[in-house]
Tab-separated table of C-alpha atoms in Angstrom:
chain	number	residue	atom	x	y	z
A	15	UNK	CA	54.479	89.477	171.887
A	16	UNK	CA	53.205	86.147	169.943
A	17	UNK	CA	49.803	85.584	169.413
A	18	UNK	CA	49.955	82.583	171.907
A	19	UNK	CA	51.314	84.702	174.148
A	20	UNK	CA	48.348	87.014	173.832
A	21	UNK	CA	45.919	84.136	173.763
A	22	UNK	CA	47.014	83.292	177.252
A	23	UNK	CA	47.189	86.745	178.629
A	24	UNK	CA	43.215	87.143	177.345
A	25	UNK	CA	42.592	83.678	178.621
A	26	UNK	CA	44.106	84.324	181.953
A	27	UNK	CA	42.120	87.878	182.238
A	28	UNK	CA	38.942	85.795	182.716
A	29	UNK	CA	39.453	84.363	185.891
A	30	UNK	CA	39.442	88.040	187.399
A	31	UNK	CA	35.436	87.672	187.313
A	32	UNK	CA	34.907	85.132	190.101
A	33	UNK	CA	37.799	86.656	191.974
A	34	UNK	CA	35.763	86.458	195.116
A	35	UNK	CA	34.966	82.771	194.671
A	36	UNK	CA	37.354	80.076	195.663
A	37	UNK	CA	38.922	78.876	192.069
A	38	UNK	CA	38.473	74.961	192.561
A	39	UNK	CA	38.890	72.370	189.275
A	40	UNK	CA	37.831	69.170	190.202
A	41	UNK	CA	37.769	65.815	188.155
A	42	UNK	CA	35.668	62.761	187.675
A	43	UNK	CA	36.729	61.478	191.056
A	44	UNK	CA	35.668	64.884	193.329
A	45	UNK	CA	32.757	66.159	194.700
A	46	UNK	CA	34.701	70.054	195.785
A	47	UNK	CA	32.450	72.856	194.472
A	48	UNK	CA	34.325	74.211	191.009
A	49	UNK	CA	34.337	77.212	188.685
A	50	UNK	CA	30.927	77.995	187.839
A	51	UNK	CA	30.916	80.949	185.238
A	52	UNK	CA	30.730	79.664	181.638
A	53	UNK	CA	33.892	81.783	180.567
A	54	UNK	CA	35.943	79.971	183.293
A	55	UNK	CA	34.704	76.496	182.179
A	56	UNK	CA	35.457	77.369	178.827
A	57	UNK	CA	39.213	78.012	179.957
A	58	UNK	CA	39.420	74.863	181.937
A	59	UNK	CA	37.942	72.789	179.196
A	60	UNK	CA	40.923	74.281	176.712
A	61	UNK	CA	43.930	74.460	178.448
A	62	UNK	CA	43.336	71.254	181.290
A	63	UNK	CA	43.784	67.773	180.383
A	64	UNK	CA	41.296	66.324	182.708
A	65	UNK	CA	38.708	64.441	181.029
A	66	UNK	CA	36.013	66.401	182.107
A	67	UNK	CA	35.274	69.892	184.254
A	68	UNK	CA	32.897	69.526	186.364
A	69	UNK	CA	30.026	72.125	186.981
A	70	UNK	CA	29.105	73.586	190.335
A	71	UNK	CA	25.991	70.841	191.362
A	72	UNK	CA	28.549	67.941	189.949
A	73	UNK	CA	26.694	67.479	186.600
A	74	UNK	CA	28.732	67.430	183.599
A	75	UNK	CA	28.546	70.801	181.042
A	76	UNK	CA	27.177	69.080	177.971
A	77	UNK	CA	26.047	71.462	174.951
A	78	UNK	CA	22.256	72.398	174.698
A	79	UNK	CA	19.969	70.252	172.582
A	80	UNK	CA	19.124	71.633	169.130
A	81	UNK	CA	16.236	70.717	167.523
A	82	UNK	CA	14.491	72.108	164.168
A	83	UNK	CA	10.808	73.362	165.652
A	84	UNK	CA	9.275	76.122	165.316
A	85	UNK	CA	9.274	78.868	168.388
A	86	UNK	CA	8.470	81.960	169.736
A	87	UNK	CA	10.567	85.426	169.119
A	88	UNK	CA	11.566	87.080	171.986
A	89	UNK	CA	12.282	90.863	171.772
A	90	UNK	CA	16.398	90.115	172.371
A	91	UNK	CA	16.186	87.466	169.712
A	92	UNK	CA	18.351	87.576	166.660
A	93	UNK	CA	17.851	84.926	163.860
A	94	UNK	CA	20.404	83.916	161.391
A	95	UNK	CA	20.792	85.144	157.688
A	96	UNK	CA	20.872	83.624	154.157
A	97	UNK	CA	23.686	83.749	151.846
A	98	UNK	CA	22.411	84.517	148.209
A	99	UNK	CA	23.508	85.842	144.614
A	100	UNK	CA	22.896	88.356	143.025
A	101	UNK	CA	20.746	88.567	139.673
A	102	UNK	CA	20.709	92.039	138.435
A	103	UNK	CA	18.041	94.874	138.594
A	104	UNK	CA	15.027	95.698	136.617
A	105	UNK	CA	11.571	97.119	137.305
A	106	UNK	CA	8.366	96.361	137.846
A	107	UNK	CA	4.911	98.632	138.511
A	108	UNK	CA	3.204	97.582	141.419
A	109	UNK	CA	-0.318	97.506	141.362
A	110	UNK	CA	-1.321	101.265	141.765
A	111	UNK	CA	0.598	102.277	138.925
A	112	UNK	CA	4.543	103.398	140.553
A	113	UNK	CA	7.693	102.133	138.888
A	114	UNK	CA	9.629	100.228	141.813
A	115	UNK	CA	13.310	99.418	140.840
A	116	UNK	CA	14.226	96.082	141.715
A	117	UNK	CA	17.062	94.072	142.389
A	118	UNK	CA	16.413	90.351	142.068
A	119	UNK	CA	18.197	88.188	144.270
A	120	UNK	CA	18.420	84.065	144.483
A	121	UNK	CA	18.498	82.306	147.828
A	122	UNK	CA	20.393	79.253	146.088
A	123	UNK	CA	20.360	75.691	148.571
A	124	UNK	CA	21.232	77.462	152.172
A	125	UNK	CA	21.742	75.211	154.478
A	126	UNK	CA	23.260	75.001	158.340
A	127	UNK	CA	27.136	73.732	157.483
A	128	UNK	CA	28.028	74.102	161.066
A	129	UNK	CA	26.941	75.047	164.723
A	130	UNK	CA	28.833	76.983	167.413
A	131	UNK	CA	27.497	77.027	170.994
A	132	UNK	CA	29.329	78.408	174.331
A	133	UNK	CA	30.679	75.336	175.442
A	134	UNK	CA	32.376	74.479	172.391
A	135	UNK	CA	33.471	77.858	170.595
A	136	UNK	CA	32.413	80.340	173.179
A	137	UNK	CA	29.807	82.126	170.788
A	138	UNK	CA	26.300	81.292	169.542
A	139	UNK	CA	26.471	81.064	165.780
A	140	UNK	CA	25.386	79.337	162.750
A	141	UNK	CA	27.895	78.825	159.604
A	142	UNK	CA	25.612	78.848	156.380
A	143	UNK	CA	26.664	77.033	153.075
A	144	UNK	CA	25.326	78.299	149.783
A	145	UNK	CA	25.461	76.664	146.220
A	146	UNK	CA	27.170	73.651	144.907
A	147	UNK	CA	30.730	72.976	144.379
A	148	UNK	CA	32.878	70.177	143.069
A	149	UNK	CA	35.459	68.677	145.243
A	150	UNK	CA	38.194	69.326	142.795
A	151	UNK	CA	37.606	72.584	143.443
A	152	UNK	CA	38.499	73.010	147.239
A	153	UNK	CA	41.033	72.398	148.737
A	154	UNK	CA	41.340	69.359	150.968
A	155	UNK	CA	40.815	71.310	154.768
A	156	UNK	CA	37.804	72.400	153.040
A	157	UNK	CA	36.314	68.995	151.841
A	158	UNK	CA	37.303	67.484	155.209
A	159	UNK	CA	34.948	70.354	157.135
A	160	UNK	CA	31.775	69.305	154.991
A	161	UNK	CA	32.713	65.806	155.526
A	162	UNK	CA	33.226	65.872	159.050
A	163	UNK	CA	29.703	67.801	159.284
A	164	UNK	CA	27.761	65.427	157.157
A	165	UNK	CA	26.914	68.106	154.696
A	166	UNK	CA	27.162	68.494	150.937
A	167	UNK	CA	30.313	70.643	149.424
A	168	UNK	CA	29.233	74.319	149.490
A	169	UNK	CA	30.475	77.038	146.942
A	170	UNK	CA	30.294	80.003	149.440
A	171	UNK	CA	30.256	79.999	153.320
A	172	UNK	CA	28.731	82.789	155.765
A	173	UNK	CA	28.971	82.997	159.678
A	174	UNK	CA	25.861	84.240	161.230
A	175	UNK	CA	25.590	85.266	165.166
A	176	UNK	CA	22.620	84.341	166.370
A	177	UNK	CA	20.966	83.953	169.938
A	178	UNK	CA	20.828	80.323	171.552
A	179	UNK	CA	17.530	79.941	171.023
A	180	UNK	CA	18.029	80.547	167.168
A	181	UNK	CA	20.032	77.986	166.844
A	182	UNK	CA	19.532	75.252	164.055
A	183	UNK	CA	20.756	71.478	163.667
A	184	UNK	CA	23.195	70.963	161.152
A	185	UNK	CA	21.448	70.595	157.807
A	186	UNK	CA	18.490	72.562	157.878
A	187	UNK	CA	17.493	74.479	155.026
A	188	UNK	CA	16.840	77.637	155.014
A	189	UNK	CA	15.002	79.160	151.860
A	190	UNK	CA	13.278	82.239	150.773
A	191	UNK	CA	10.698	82.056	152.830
A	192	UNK	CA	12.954	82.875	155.675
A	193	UNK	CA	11.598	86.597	155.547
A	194	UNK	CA	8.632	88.031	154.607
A	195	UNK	CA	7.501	90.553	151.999
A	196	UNK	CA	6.844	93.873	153.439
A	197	UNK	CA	10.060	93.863	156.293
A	198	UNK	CA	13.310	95.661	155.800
A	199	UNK	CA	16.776	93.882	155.276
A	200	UNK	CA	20.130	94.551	155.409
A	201	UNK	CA	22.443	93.587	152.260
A	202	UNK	CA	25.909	93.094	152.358
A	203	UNK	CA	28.696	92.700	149.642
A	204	UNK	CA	31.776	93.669	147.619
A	205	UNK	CA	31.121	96.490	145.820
A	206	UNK	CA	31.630	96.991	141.958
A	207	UNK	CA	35.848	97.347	141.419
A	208	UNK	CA	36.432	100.282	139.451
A	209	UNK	CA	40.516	100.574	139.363
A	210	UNK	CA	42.156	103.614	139.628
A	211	UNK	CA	40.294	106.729	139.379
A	212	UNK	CA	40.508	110.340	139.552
A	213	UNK	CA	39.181	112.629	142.028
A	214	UNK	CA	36.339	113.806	140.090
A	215	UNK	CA	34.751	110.787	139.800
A	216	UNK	CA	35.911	108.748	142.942
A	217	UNK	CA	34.999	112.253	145.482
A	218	UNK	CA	32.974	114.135	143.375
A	219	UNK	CA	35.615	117.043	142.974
A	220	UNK	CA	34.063	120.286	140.790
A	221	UNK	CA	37.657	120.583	138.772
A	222	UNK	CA	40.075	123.175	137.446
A	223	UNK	CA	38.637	125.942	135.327
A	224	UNK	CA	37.585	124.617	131.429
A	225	UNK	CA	39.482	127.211	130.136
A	226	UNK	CA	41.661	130.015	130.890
A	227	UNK	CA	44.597	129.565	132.998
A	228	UNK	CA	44.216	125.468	133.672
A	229	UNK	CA	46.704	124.148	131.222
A	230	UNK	CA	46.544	120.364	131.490
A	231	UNK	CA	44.904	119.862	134.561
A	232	UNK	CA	41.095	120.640	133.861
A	233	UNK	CA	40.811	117.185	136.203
A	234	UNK	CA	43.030	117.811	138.919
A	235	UNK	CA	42.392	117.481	142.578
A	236	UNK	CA	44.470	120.952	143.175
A	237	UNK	CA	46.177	121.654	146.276
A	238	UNK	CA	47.131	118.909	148.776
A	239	UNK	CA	48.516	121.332	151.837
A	240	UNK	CA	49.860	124.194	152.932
A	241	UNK	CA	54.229	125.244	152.406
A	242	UNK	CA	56.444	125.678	155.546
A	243	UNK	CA	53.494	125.281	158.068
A	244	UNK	CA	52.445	122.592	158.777
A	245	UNK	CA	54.342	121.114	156.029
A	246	UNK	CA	52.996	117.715	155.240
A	247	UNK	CA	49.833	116.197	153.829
A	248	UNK	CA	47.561	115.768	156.451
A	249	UNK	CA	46.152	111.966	156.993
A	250	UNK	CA	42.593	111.210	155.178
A	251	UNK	CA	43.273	113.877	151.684
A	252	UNK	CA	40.760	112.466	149.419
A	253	UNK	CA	43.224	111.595	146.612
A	254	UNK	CA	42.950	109.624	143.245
A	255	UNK	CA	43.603	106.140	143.960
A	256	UNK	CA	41.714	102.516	143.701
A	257	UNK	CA	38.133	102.589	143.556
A	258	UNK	CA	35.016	100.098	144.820
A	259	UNK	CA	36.260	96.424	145.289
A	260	UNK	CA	35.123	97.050	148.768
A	261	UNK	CA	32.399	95.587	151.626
A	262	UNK	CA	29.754	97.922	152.004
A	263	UNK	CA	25.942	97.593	154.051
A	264	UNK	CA	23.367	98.744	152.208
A	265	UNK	CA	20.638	99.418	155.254
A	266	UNK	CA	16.741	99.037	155.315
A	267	UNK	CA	16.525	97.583	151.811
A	268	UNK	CA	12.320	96.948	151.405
A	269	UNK	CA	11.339	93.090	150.682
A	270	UNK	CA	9.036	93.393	147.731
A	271	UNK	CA	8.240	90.129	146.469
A	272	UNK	CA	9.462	86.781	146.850
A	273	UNK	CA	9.015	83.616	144.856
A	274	UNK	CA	8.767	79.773	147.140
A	275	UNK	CA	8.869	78.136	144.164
A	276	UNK	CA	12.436	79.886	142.533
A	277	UNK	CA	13.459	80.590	146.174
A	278	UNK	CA	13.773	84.324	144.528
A	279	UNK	CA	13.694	87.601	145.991
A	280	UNK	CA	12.271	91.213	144.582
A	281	UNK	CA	13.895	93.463	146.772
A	282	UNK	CA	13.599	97.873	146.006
A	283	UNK	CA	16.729	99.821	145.287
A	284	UNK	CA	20.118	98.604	144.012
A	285	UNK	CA	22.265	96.345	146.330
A	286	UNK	CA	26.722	96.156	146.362
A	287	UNK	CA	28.229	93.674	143.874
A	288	UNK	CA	28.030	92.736	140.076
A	289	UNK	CA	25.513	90.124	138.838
A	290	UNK	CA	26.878	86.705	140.180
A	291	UNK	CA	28.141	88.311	143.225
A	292	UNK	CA	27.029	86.704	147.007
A	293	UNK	CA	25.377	89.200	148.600
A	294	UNK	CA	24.621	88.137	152.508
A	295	UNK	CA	20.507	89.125	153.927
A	296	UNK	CA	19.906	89.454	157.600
A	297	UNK	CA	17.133	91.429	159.463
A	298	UNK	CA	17.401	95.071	159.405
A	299	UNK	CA	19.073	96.164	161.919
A	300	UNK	CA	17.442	100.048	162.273
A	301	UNK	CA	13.926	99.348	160.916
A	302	UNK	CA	13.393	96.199	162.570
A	303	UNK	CA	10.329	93.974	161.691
A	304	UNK	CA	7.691	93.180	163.077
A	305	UNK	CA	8.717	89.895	165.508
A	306	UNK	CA	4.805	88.418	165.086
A	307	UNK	CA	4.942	87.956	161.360
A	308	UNK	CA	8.910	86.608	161.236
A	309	UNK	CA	9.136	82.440	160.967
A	310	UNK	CA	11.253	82.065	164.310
A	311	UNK	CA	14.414	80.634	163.595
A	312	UNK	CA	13.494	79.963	159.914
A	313	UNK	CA	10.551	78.862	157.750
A	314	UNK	CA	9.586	75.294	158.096
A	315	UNK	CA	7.500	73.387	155.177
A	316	UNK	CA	4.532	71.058	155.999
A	317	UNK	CA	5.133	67.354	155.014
A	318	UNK	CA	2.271	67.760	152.345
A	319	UNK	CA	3.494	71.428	150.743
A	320	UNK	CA	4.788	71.652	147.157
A	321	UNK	CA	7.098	74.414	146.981
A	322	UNK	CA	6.638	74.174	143.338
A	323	UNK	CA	3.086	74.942	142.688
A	324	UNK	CA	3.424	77.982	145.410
A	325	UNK	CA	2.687	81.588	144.223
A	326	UNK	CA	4.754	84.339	144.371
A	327	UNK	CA	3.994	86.613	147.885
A	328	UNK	CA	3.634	90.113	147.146
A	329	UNK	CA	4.454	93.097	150.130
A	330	UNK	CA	1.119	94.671	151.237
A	331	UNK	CA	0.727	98.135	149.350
A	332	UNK	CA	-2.334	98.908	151.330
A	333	UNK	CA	-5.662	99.903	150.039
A	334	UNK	CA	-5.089	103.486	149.821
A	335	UNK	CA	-4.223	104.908	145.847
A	336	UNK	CA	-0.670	107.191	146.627
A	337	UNK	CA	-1.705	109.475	143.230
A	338	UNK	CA	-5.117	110.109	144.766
A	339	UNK	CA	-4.165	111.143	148.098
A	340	UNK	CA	-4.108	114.652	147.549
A	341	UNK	CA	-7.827	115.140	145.941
């Protein structure tokens, strides 16, 4: 079966919901009730060629207006992430004394490259641009997709789901400020590529014997099955083969410090990737923070604020020495 085939098949599955209603299309030039469910209307508008589908009071589906204002989280919101690269790690002592490793990450010139609503797409989502890039270096679909949107050429591009009332106009920028020491994150990337490796160090195998009776294979894997029954390799034998190179989450990393003025980010514990890596930030997804203290969608600067004389933010440690706890 071709894809368009299956395109249709899926397409045609959604006008099973409204089974019960009366399926009715009607142009410009009627006034007969008409498909009212926003999957349905999302059909009509992509496989009819009347000018426009009508909804069920006779008004026009138009896409919602988006405006960049602050608002108010509600519990089922879900804001949109930042696209940033990777510096490397290092440490720091916070202020009662305890090493904290730290990976330092730069939110570098995020900005909204593109906005999908329900009418148009059929999801709510916000396509984030990071860095700078000549157009020499993209090919020419590419450079006609930041023209079309009005936006600068972008090195690396990021779709973010989001709810509707998340959403951002196109060019917004979104910075550091975006989250808030203190609240947990979720980093994602491509992990370090390590080639091909042997068992011991890509599963942690123990190894033959050191030294009598292993001739030659003090780093072998051993046996991979059994003889006449069931006579195969079973699916899933951790085997020497390729290792890293691959997307991995790294859940409830801990926001330590971040820097307006650098639009940097001190973050505890070691994140996937190599230094120059993107790495992409969203809210944590288990330890979720606290909705009162997030900027809701994203950060906006007053007129008269410069982002360059700002101080870095530091997480509240509490007032409470760790080391003197026990006495």
């Amino acid at each position: 079966m071709s894809a368009l085939s299956r395109g249709l098949i899926s397409r045609f599955r959604l006008l099973s919901i409204n089974s019960a209603a009366s399926p009715t299309i009607t142009s410009s030039s009627s006034s007969s009730s008409s498909w009212t469910h926003p999957s349905c209307y999302f059909f009509f508008r992509t496989f009819s060629t009347e000018g426009s589908i009508q909804a069920g009071d006779g008004s026009s589906l138009s896409s919602p207006i988006i405006e960049a204002k602050p608002g108010v989280m509600s519990p089922n919101s879900k804001r949109t992430g930042v696209i940033a690269v990777k510096c490397g790690m290092s440490a720091l002592w916070d202020k009662w004394g305890a090493r904290v490793p730290i990976t330092v990450l730069w939110v570098d010139d995020n900005i909204v490259s593109q906005v999908k609503t329900i009418e148009k797409e059929g999801i709510t989502a916000l396509q984030i641009g990071c860095g700078q890039k000549k157009a020499k270096h993209l090919t020419k679909p590419e450079v006609g997709h930041f023209r079309a949107q009005g936006v600068p050429l972008k090195r690396k591009l990021r779709e973010f789901p989001v709810t509707e009332d998340a959403l951002l106009p196109v060019g917004t920028t979104i910075g550091v400020r975006h989250f808030v020491p203190g609240q947990f994150i979720d980093v994602t990337g491509i992990t370090r590529g390590k080639g091909f490796q042997g068992v011991m160090k890509k599963h942690g195998f123990k190894g033959m014997p050191a030294s009598h009776g292993a001739s030659l294979s003090h780093r072998s894997l051993g046996s991979t099955g059994q003889r006449d029954a069931p006579g195969k390799v079973f699916k899933g034998k951790k085997m020497a083969g390729r290792m890293g190179g691959k997307q991995r989450t790294v859940k409830n990393v801990w926001v330590y410090k971040i820097d307006p003025a650098r639009n940097l980010m001190w973050v505890r514990g070691q994140v996937p990737g190599a230094e120059g890596n993107f790495v992409f930030i969203k809210d944590a997804f288990y330890k979720k923070p606290d909705k009162s203290i997030l900027p809701f969608p994203t950060y906006f600067a007053n007129n008269d604020e410069d982002t360059e004389t700002l101080e870095p933010l530091v997480a509240d440690l509490g007032e409470v020495d760790p080391f003197m706890v026990g006495e």
